[in-house]
C-alpha atoms as a PDB file:
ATOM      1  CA  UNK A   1     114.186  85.134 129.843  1.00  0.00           C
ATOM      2  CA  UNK A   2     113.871  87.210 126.693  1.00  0.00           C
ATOM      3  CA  UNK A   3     112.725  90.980 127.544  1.00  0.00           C
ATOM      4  CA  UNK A   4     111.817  90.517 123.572  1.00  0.00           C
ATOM      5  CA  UNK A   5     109.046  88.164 124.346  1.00  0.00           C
ATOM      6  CA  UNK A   6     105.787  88.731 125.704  1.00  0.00           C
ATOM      7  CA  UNK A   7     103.732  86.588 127.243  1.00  0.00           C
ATOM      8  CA  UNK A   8      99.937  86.425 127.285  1.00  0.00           C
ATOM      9  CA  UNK A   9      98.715  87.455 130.946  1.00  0.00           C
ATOM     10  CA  UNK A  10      95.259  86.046 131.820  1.00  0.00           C
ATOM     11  CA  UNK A  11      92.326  88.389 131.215  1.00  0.00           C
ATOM     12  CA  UNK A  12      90.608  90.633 134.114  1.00  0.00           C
ATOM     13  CA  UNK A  13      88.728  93.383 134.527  1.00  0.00           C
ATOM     14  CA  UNK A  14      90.585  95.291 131.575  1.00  0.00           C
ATOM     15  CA  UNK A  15      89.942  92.139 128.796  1.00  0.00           C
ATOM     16  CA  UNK A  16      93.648  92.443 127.988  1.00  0.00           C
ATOM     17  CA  UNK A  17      95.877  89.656 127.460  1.00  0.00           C
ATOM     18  CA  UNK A  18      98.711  91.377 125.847  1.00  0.00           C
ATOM     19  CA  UNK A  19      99.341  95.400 126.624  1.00  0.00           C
ATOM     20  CA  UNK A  20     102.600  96.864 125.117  1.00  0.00           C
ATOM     21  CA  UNK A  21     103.046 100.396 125.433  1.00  0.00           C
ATOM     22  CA  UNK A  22     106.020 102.456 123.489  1.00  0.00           C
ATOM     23  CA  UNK A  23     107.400 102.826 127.637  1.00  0.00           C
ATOM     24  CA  UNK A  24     107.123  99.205 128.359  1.00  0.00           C
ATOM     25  CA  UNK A  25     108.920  98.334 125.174  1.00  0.00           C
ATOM     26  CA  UNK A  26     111.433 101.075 125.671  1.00  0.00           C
ATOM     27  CA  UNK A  27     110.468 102.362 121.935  1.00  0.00           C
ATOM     28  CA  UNK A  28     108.730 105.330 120.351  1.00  0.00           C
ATOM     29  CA  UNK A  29     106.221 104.595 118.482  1.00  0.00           C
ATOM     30  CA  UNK A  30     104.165 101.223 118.701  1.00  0.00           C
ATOM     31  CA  UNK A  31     101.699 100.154 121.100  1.00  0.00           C
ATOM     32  CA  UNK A  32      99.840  97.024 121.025  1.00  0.00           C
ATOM     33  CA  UNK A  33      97.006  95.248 122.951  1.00  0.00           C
ATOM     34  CA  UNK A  34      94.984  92.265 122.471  1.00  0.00           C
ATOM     35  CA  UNK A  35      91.650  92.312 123.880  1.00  0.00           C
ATOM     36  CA  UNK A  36      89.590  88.945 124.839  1.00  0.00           C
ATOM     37  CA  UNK A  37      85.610  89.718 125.166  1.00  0.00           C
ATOM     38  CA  UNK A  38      82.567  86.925 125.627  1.00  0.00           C
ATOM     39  CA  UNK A  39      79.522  87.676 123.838  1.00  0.00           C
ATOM     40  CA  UNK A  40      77.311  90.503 125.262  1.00  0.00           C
ATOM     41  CA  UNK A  41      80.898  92.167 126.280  1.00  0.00           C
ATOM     42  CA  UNK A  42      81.368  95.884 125.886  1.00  0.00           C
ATOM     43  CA  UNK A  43      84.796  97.591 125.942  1.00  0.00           C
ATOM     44  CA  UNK A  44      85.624 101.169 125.217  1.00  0.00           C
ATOM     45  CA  UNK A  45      88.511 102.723 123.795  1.00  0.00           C
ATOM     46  CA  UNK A  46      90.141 105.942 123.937  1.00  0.00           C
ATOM     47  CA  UNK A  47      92.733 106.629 120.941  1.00  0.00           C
ATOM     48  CA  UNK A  48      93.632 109.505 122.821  1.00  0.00           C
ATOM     49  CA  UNK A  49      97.150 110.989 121.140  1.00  0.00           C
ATOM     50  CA  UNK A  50      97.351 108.060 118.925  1.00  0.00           C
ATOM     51  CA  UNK A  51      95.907 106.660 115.627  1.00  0.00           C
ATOM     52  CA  UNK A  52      94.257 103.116 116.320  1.00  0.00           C
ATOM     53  CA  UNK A  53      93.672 100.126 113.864  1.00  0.00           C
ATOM     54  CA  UNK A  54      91.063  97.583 115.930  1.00  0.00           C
ATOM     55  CA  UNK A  55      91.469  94.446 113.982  1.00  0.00           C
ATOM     56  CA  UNK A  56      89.169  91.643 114.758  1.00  0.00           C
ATOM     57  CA  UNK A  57      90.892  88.299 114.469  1.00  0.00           C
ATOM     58  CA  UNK A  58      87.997  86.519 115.194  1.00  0.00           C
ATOM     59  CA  UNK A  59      83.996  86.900 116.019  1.00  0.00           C
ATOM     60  CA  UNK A  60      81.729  89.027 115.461  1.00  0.00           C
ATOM     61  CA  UNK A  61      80.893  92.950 116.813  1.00  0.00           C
ATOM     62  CA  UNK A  62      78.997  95.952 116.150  1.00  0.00           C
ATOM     63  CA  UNK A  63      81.983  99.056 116.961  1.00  0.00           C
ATOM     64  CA  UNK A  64      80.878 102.285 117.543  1.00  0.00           C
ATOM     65  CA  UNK A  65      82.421 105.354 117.124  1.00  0.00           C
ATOM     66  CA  UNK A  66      81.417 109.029 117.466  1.00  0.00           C
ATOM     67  CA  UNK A  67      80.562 109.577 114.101  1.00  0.00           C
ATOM     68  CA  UNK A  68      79.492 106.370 112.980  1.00  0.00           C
ATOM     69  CA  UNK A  69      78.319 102.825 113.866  1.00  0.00           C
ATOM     70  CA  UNK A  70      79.907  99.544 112.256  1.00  0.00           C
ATOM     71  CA  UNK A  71      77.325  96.844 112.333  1.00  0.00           C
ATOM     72  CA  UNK A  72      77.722  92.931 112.491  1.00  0.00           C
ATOM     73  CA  UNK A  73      81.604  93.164 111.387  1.00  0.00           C
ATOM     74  CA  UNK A  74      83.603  90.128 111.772  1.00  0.00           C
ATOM     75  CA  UNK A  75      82.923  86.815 110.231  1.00  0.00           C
ATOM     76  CA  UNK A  76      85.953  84.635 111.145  1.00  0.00           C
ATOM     77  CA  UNK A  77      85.639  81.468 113.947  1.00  0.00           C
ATOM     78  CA  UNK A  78      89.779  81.544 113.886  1.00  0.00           C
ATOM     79  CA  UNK A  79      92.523  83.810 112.326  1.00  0.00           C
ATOM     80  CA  UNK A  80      93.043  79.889 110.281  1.00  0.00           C
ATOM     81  CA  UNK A  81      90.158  80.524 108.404  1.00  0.00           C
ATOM     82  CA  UNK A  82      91.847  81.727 105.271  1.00  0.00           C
ATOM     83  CA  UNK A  83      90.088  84.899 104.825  1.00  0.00           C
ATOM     84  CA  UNK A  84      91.608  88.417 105.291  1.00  0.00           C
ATOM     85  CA  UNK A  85      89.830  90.380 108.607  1.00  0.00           C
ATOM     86  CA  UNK A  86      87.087  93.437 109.335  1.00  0.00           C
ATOM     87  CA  UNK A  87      89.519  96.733 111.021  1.00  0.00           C
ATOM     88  CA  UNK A  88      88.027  99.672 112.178  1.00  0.00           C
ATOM     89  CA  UNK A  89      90.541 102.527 111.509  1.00  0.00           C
ATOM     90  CA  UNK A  90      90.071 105.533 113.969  1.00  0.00           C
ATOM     91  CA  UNK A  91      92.451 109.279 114.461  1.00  0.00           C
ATOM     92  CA  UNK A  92      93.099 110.582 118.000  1.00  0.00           C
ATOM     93  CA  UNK A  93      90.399 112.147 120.450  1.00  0.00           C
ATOM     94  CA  UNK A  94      87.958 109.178 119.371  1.00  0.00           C
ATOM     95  CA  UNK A  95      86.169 107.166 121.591  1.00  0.00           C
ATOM     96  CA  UNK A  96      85.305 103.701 120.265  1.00  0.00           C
ATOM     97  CA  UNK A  97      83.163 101.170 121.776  1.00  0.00           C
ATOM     98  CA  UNK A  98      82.984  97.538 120.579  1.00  0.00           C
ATOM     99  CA  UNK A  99      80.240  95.686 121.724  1.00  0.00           C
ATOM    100  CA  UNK A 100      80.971  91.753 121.287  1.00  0.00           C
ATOM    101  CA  UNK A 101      78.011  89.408 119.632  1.00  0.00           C
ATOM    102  CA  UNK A 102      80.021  86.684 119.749  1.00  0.00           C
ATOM    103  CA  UNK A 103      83.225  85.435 121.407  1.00  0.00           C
ATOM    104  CA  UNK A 104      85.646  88.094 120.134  1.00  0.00           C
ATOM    105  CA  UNK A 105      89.422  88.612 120.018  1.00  0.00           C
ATOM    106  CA  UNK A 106      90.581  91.936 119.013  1.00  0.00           C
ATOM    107  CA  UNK A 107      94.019  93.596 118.706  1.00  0.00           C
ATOM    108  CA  UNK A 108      94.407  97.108 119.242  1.00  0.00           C
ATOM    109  CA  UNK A 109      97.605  98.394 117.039  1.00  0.00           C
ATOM    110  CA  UNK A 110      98.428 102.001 118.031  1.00  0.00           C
ATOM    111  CA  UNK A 111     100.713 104.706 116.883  1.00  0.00           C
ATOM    112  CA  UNK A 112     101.354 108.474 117.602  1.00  0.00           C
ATOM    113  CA  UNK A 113      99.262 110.670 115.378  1.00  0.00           C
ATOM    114  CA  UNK A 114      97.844 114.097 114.688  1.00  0.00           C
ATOM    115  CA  UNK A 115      94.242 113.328 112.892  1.00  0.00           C
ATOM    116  CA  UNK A 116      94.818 113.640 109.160  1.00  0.00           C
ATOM    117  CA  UNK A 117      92.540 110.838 108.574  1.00  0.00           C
ATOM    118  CA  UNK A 118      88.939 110.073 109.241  1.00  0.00           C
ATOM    119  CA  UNK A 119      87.301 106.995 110.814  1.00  0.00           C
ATOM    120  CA  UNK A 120      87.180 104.095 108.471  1.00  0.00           C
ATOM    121  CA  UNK A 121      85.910 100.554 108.279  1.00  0.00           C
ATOM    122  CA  UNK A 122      88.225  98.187 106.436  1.00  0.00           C
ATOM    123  CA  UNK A 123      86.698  95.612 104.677  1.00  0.00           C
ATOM    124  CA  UNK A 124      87.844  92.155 103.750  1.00  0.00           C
ATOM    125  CA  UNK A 125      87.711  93.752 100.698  1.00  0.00           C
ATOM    126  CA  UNK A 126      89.979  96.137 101.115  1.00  0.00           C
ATOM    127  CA  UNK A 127      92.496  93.983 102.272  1.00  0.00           C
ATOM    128  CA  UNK A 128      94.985  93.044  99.740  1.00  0.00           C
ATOM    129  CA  UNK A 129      95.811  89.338  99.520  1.00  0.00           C
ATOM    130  CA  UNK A 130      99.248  87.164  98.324  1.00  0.00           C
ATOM    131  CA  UNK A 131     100.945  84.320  98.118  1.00  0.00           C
ATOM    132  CA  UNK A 132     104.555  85.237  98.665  1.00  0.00           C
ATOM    133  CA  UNK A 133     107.810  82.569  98.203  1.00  0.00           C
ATOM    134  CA  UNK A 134     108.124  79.256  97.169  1.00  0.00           C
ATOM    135  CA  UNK A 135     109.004  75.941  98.445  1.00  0.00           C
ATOM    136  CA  UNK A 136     109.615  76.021 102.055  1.00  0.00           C
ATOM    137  CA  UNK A 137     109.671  79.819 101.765  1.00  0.00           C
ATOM    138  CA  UNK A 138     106.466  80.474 100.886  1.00  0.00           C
ATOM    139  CA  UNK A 139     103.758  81.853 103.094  1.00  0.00           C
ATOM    140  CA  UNK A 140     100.134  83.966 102.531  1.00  0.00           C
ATOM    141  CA  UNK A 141      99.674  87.481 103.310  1.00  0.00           C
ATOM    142  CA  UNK A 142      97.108  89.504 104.067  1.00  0.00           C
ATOM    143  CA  UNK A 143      97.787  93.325 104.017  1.00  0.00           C
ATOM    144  CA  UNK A 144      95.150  95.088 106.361  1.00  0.00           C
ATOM    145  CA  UNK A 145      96.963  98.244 106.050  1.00  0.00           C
ATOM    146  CA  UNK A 146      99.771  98.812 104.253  1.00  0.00           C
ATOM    147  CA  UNK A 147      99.418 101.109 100.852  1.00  0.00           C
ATOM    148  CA  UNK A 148      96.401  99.687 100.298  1.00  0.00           C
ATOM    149  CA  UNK A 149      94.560 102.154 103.246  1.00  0.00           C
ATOM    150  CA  UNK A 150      95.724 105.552 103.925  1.00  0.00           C
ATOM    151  CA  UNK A 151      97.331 106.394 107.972  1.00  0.00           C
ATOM    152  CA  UNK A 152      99.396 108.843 108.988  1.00  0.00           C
ATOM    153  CA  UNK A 153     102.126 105.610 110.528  1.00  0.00           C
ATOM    154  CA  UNK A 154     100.658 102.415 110.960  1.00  0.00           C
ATOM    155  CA  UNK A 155     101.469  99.877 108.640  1.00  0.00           C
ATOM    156  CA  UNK A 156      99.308  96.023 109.638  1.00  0.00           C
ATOM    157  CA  UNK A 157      99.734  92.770 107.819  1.00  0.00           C
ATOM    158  CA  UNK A 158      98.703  89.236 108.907  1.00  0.00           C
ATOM    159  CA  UNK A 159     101.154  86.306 107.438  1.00  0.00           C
ATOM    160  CA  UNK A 160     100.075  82.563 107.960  1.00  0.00           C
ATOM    161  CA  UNK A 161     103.350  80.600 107.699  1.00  0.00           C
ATOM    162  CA  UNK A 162     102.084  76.448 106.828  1.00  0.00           C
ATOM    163  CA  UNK A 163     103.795  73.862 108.558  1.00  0.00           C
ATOM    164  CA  UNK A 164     107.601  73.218 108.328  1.00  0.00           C
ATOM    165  CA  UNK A 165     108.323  76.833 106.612  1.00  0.00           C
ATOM    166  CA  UNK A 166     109.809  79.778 107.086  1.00  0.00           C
ATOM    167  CA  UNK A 167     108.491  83.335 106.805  1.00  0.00           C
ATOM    168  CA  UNK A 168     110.455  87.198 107.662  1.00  0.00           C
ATOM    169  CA  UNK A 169     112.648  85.031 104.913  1.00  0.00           C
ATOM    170  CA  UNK A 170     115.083  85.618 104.168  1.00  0.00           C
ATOM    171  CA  UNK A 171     116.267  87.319 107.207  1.00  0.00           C
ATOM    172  CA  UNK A 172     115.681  91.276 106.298  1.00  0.00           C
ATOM    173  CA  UNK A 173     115.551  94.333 108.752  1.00  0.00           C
ATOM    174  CA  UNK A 174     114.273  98.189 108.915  1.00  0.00           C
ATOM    175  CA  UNK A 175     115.974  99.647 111.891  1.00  0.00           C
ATOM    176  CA  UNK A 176     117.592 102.460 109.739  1.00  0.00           C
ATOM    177  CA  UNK A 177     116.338 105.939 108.411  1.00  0.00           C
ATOM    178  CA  UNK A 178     117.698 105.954 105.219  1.00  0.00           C
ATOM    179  CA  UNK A 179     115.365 106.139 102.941  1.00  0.00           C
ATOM    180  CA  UNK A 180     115.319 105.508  99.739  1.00  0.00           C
ATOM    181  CA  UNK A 181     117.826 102.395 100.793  1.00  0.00           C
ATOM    182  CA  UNK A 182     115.992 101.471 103.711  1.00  0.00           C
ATOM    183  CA  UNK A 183     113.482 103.189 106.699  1.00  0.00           C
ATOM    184  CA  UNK A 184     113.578 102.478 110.121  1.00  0.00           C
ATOM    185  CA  UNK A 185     110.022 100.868 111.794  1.00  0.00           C
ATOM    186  CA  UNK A 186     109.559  99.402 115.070  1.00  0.00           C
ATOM    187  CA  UNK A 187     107.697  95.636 115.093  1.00  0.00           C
ATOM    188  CA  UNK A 188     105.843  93.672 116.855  1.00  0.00           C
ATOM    189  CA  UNK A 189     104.460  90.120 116.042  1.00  0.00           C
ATOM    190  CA  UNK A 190     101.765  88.528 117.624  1.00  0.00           C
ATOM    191  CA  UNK A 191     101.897  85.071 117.242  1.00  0.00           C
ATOM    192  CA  UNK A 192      99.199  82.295 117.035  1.00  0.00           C
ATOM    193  CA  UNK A 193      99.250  78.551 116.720  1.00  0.00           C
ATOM    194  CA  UNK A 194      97.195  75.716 114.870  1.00  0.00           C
ATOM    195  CA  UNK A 195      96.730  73.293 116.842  1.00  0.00           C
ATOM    196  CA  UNK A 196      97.263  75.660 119.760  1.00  0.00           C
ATOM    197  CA  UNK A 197      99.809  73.994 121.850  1.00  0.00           C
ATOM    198  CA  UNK A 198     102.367  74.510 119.206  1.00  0.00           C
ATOM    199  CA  UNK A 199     105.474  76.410 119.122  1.00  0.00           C
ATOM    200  CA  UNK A 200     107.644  78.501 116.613  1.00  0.00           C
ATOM    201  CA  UNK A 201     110.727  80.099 116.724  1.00  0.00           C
ATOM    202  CA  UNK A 202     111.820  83.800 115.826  1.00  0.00           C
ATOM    203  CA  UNK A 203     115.218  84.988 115.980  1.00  0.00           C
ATOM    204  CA  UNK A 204     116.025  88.858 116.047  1.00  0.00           C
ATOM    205  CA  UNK A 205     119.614  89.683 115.566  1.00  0.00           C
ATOM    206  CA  UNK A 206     121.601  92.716 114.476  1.00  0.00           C
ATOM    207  CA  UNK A 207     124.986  92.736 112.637  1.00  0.00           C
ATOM    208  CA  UNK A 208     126.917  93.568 115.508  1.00  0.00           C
ATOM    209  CA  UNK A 209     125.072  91.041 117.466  1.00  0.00           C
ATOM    210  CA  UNK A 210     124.226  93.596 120.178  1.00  0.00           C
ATOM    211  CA  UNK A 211     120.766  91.740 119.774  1.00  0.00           C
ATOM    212  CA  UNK A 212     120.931  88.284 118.738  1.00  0.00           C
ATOM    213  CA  UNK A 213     118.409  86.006 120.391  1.00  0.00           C
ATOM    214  CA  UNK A 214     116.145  82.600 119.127  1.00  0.00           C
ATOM    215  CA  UNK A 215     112.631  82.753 120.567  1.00  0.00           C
ATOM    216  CA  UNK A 216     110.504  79.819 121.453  1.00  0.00           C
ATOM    217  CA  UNK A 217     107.280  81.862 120.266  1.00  0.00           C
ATOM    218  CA  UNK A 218     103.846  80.036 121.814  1.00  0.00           C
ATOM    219  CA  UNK A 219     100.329  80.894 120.963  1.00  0.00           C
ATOM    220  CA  UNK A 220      99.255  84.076 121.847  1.00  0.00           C
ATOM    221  CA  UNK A 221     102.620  85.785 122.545  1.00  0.00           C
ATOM    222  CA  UNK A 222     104.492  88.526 120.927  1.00  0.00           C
ATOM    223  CA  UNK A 223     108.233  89.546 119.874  1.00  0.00           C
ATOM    224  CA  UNK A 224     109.072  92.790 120.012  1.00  0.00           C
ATOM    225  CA  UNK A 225     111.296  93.704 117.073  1.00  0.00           C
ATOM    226  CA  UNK A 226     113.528  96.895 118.118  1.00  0.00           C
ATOM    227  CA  UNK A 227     116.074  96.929 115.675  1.00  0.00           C
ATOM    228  CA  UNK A 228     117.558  93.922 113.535  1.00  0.00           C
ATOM    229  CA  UNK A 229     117.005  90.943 111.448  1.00  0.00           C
ATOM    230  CA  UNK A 230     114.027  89.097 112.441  1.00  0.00           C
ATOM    231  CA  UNK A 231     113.071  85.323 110.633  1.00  0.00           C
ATOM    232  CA  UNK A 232     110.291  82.890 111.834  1.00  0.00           C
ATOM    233  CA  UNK A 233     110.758  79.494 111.620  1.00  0.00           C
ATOM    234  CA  UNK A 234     107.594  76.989 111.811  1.00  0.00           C
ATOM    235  CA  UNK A 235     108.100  73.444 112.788  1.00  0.00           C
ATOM    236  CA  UNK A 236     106.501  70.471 110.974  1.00  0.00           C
ATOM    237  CA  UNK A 237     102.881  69.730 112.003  1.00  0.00           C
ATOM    238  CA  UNK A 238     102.007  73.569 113.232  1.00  0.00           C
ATOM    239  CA  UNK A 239     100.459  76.096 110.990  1.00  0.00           C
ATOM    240  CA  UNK A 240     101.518  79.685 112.447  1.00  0.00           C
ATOM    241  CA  UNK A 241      99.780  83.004 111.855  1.00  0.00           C
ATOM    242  CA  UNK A 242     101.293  86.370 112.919  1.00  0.00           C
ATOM    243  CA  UNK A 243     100.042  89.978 113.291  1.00  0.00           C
ATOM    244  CA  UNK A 244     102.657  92.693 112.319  1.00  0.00           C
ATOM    245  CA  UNK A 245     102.048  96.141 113.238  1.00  0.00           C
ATOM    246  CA  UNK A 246     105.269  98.990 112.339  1.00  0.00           C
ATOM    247  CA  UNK A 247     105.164 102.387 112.770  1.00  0.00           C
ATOM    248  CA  UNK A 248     108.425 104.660 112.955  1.00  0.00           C
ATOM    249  CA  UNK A 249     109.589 108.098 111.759  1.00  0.00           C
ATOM    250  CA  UNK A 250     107.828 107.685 107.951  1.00  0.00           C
ATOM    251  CA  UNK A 251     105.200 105.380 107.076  1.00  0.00           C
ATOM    252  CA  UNK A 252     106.996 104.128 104.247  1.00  0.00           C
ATOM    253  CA  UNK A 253     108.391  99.790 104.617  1.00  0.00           C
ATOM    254  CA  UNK A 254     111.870  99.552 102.919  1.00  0.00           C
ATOM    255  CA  UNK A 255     113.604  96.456 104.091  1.00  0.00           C
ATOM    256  CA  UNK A 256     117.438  95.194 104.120  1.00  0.00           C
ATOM    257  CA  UNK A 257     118.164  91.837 103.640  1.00  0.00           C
ATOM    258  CA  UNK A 258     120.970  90.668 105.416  1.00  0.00           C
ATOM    259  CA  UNK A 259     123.933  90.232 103.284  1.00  0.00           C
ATOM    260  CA  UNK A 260     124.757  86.606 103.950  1.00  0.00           C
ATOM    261  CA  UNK A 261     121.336  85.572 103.050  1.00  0.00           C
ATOM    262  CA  UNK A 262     120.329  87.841 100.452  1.00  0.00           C
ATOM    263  CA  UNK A 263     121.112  84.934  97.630  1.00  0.00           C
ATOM    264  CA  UNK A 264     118.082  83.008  98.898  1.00  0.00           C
ATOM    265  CA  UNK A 265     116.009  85.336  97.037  1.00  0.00           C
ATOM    266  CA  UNK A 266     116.429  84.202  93.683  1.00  0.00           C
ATOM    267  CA  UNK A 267     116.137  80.716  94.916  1.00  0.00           C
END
């Protein structure tokens, strides 16, 4: 069994069905939970030390914070639905409480922090949109937070890869503090699946191949990216979506591609 992949865990009294701590995934600087609520559900949140993103994959909430209340955000039945998300963006000592009006999955994306930035809601608006690729290569993107919304390390982009492609293409890696060449940013991907008893497969690999392992990735489960190279492959018939969420040293994304593979590029 991969200690890479995480498995969804059924939900109890906490609502979680994925919790990934920077201890549990023997990192620094990521932490990542998914949170499954029924309508008339109330969870609260302390960000504690950490900055939090709450992205709302799909249904509808009103979020409260202590300075301000977020209304009737959320508008998608299914992260399929082609449209970028609501996020509620909140710095440490914050207490947030979402109150569910619908079914509701959230993820919680964390990352240490020391409160240069206010509470913020982040539209679908704000999100900035792309097609990215071609052929078999391409895939959409939605950037929820990238350098399109100011954090102090969090960096959050959703990818749906369509059936029979490939996405993380070609195979590219940040495990390195070097910038301007390249910085180093932990990962993790939270994978989903249309129709739901699909599969994908990641691989994460470095060039030593200290790390070098193919996932079966089903819905709802996550890779943890520590280091390395890190493609997703999507087989024919299955649309895939993924949640990334990176945080590391500098919030800045400068990627390697792996030599081998670079050429694919210009293809």
């Amino acid at each position: 069994m991969s200690h890479l992949h995480i498995r969804p865990k059924e939900a109890g009294a906490d609502k979680r069905i994925i919790n990934i701590t920077p201890e549990s995934a023997n990192w620094q600087f990521v932490g990542f939970e998914v949170v499954m609520l029924e309508a008339d559900d109330t969870l609260v949140v302390n960000t504690q030390n950490t900055e939090l993103c709450a992205v709302i994959i799909s249904g509808v909430a009103d979020v409260t914070t202590q300075e301000q209340l977020f209304s009737n955000i959320g508008h998608r039945a299914s992260a399929f639905d082609g449209i970028a998300p609501y996020a509620v963006y909140a710095p440490p000592k914050q207490e947030l409480t979402i109150n569910a009006l619908t079914s509701l999955e959230v993820a919680l994306c964390r990352a240490p922090a020391k409160g240069l930035y206010p509470v913020k809601l982040i539209t679908p608006q704000d999100c900035v949109t792309m097609t990215r690729g071609s052929g078999t290569n391409l895939r959409h993107i939605r950037n929820i937070m990238m350098d399109n919304v100011d954090a102090e390390r969090l960096l959050i982009t959703e990818v749906i890869t369509p059936s029979g492609h490939w996405s993380s293409y070609p195979p590219h890696k940040h495990d390195t503090d070097a910038i301007p060449q390249e910085s180093a940013l932990e990962e993790t991907y939270y994978h989903k699946l249309n129709p739901k008893q699909g599969f994908a497969f990641q691989r994460v690999y470095t060039d030593d191949r200290s790390i070098d392992e193919t996932i079966s990735v089903e819905h709802n489960s996550v890779v943890t990216v520590p280091k390395g190279y890190h493609p997703v492959g999507t087989p024919h018939g299955y649309e895939l979506y993924y949640l990334n969420v990176m945080a590391g040293p500098k919030r800045e994304w400068i990627f390697h591609n792996d030599p081998d593979h670079a050429w694919i590029v210009n293809q």
